[in-house]
PDB file of N, CA and C in Angstrom:
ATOM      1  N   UNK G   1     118.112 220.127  93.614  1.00 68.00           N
ATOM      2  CA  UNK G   1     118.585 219.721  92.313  1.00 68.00           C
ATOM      3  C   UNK G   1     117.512 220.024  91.274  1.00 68.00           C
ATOM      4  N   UNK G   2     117.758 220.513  90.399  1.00 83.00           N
ATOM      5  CA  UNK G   2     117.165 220.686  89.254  1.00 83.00           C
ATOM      6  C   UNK G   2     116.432 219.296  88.323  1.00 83.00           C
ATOM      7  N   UNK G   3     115.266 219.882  87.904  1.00 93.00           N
ATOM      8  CA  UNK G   3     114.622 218.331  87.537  1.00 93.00           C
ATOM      9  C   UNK G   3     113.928 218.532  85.875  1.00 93.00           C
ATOM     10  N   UNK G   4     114.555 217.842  85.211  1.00 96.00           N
ATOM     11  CA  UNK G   4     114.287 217.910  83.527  1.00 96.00           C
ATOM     12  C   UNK G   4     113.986 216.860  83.194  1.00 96.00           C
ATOM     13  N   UNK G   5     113.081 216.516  82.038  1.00 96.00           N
ATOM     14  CA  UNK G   5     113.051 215.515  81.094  1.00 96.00           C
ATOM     15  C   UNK G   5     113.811 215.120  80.502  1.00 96.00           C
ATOM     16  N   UNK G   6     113.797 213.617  79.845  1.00 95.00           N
ATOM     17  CA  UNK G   6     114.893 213.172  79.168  1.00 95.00           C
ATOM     18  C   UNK G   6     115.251 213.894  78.004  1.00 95.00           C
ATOM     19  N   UNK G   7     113.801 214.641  77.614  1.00 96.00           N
ATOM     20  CA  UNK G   7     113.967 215.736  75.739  1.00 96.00           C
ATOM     21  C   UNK G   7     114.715 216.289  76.356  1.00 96.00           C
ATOM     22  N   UNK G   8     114.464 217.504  77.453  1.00 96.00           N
ATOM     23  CA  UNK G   8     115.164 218.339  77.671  1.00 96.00           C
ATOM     24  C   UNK G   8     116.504 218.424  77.947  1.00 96.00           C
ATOM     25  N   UNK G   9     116.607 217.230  78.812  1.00 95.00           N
ATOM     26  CA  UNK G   9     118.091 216.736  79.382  1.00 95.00           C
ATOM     27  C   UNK G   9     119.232 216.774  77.813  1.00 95.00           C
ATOM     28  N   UNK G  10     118.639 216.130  77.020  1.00 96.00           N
ATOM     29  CA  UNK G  10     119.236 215.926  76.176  1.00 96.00           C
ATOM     30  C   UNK G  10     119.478 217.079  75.241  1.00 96.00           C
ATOM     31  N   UNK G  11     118.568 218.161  74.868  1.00 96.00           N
ATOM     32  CA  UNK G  11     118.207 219.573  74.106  1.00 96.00           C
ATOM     33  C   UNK G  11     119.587 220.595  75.087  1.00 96.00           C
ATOM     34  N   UNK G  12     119.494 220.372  76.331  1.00 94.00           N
ATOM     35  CA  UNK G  12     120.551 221.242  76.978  1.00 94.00           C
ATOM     36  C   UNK G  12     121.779 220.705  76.783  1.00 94.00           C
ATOM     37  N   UNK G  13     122.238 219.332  76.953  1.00 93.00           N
ATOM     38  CA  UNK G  13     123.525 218.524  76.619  1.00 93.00           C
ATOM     39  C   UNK G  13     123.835 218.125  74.923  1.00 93.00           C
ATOM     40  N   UNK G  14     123.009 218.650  74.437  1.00 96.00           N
ATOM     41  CA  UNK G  14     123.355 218.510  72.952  1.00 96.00           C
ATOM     42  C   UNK G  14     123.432 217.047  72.391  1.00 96.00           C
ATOM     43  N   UNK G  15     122.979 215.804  73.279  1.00 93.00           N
ATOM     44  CA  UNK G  15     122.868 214.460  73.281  1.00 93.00           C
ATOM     45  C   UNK G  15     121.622 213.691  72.750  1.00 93.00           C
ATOM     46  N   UNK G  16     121.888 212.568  72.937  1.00 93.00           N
ATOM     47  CA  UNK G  16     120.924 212.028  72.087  1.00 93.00           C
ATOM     48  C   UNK G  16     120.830 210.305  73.171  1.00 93.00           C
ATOM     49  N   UNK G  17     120.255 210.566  74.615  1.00 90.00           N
ATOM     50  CA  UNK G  17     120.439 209.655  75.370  1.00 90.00           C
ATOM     51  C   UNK G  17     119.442 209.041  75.044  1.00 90.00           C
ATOM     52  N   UNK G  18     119.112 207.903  75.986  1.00 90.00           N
ATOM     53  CA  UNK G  18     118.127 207.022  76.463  1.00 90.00           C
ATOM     54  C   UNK G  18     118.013 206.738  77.710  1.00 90.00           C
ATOM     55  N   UNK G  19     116.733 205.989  77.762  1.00 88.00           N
ATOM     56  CA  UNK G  19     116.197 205.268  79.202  1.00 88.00           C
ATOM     57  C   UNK G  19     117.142 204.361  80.055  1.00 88.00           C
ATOM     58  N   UNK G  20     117.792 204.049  78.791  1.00 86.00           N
ATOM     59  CA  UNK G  20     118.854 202.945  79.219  1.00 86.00           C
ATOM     60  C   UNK G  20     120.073 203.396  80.001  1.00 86.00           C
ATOM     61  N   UNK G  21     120.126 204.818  79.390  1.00 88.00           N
ATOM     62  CA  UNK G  21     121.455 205.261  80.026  1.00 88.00           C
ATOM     63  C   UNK G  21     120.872 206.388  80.994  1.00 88.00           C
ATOM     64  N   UNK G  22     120.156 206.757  81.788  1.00 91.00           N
ATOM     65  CA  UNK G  22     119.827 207.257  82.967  1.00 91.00           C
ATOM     66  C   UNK G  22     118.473 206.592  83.449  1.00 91.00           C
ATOM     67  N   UNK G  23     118.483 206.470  84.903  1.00 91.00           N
ATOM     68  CA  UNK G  23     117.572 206.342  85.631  1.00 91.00           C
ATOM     69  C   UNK G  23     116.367 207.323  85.762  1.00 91.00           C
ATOM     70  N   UNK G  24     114.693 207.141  85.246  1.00 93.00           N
ATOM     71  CA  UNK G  24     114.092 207.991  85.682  1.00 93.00           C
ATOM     72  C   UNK G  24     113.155 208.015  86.497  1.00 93.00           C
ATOM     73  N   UNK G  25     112.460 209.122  86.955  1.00 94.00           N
ATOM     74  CA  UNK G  25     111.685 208.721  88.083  1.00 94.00           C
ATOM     75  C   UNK G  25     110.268 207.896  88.109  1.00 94.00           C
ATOM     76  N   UNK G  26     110.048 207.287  88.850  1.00 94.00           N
ATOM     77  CA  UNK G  26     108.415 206.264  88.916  1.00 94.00           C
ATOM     78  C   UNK G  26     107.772 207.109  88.601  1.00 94.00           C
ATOM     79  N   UNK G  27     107.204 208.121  88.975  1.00 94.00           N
ATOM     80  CA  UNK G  27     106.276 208.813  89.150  1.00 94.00           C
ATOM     81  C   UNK G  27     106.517 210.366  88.380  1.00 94.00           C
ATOM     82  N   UNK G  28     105.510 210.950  87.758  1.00 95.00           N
ATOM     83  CA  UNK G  28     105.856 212.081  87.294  1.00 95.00           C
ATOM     84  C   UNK G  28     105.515 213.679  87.919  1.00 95.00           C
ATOM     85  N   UNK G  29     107.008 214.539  87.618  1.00 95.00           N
ATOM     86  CA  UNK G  29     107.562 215.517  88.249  1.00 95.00           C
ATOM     87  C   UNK G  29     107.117 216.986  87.399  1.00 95.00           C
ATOM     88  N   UNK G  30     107.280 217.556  87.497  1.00 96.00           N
ATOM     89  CA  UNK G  30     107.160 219.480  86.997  1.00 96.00           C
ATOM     90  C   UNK G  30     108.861 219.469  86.059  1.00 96.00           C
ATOM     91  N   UNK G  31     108.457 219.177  84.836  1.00 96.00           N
ATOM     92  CA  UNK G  31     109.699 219.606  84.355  1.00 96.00           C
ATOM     93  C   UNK G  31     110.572 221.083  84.693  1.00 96.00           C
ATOM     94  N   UNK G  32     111.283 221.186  84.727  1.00 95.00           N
ATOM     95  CA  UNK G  32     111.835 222.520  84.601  1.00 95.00           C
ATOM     96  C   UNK G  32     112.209 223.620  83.141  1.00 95.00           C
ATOM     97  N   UNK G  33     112.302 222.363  82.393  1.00 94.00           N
ATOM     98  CA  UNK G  33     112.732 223.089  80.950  1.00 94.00           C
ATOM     99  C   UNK G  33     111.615 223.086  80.227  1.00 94.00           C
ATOM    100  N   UNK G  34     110.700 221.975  79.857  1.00 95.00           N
ATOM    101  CA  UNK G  34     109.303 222.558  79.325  1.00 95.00           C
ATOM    102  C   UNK G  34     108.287 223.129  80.021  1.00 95.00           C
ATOM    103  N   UNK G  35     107.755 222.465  81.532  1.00 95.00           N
ATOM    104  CA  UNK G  35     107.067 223.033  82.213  1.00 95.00           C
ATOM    105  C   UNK G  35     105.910 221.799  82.248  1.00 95.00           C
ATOM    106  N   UNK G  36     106.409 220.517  81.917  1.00 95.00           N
ATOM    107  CA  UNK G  36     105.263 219.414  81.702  1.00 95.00           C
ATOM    108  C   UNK G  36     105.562 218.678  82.877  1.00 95.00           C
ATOM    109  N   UNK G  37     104.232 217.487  83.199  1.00 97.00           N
ATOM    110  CA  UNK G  37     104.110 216.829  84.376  1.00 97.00           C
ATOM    111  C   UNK G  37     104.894 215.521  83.499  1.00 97.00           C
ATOM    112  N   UNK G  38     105.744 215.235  83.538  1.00 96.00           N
ATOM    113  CA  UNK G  38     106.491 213.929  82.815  1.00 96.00           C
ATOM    114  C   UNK G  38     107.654 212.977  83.768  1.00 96.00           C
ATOM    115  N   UNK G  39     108.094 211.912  83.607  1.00 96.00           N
ATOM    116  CA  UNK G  39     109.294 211.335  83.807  1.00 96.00           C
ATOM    117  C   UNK G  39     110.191 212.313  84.023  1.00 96.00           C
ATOM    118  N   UNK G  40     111.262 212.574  85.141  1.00 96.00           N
ATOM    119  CA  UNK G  40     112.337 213.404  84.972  1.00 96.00           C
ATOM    120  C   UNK G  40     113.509 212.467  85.260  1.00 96.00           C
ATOM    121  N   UNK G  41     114.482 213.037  84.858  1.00 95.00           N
ATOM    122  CA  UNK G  41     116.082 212.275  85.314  1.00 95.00           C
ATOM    123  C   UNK G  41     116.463 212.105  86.329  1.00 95.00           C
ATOM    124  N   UNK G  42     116.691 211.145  86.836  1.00 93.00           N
ATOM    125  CA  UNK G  42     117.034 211.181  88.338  1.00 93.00           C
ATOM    126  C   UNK G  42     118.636 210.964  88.597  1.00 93.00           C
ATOM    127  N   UNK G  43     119.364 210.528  87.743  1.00 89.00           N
ATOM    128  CA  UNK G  43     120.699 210.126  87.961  1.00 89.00           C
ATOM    129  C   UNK G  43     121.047 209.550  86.576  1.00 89.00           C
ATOM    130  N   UNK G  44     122.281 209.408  86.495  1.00 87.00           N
ATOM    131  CA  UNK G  44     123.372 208.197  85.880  1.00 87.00           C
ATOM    132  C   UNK G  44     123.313 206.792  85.912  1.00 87.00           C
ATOM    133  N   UNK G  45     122.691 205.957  85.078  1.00 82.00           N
ATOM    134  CA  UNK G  45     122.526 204.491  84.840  1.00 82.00           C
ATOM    135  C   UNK G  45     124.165 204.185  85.045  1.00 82.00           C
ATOM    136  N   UNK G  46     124.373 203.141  86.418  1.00 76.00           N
ATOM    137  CA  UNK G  46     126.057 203.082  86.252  1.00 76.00           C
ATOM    138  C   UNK G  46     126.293 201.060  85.422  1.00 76.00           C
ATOM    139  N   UNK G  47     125.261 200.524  86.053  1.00 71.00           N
ATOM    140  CA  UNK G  47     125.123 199.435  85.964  1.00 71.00           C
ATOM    141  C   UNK G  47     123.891 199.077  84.474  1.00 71.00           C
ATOM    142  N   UNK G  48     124.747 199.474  83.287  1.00 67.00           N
ATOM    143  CA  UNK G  48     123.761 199.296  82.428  1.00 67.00           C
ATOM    144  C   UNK G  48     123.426 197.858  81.793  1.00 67.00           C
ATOM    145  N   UNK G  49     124.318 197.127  82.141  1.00 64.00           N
ATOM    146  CA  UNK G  49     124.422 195.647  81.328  1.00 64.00           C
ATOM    147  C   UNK G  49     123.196 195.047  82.443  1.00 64.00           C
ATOM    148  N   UNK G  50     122.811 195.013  83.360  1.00 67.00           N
ATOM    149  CA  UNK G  50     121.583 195.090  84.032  1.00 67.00           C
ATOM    150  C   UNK G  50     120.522 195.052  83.368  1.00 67.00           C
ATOM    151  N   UNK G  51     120.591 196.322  83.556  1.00 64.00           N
ATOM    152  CA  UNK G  51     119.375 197.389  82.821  1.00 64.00           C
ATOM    153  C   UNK G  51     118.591 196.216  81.533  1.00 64.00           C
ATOM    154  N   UNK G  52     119.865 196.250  80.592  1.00 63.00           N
ATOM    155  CA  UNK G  52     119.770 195.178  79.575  1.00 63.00           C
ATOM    156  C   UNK G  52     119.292 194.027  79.409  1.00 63.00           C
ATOM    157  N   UNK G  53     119.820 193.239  80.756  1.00 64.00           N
ATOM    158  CA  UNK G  53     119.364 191.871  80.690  1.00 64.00           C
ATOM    159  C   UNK G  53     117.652 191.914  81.238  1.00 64.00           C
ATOM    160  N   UNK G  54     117.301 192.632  81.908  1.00 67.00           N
ATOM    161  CA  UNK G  54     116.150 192.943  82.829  1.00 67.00           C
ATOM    162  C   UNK G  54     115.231 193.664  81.596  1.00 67.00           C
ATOM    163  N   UNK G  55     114.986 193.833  80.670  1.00 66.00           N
ATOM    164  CA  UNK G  55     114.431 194.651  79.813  1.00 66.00           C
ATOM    165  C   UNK G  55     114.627 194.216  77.858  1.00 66.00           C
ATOM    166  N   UNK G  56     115.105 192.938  78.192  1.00 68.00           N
ATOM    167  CA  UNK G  56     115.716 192.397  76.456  1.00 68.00           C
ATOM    168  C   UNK G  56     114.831 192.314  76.114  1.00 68.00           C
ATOM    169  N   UNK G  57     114.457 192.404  74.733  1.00 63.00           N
ATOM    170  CA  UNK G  57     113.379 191.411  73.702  1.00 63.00           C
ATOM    171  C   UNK G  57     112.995 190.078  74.102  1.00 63.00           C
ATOM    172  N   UNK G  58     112.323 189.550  74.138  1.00 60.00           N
ATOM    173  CA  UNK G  58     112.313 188.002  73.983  1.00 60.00           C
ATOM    174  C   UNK G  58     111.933 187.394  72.589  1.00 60.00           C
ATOM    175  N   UNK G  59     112.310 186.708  71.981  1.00 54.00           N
ATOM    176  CA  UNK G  59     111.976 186.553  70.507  1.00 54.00           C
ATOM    177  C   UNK G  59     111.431 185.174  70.659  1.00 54.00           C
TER     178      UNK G  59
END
């Protein structure tokens, strides 16, 4: 599988995602589209209201 950054992910899909809405990896990978050692995409966030509660502001 092919492995991109979230810029990139998004520069090829014409999108404007977030962290929130895909899973990325712990550790950093060899982009494919810039060529940098960064976070890459690993999948589809399916369970985002999660994500949310696990990561809110606290005020």
């Amino acid at each position: 599988m092919a492995e991109f950054c979230l810029d990139c992910w998004n520069r090829m899909n014409h999108a404007h995602w977030t962290e929130r809405d895909y899973v990325l990896s712990n550790g950093r990978d060899l982009c494919e589209g810039c060529g940098k050692f960064c976070r890459v995409v690993e999948g589809e966030r399916t369970l985002k209201f999660l994500y949310n509660l696990r990561h809110r502001k606290k005020k």
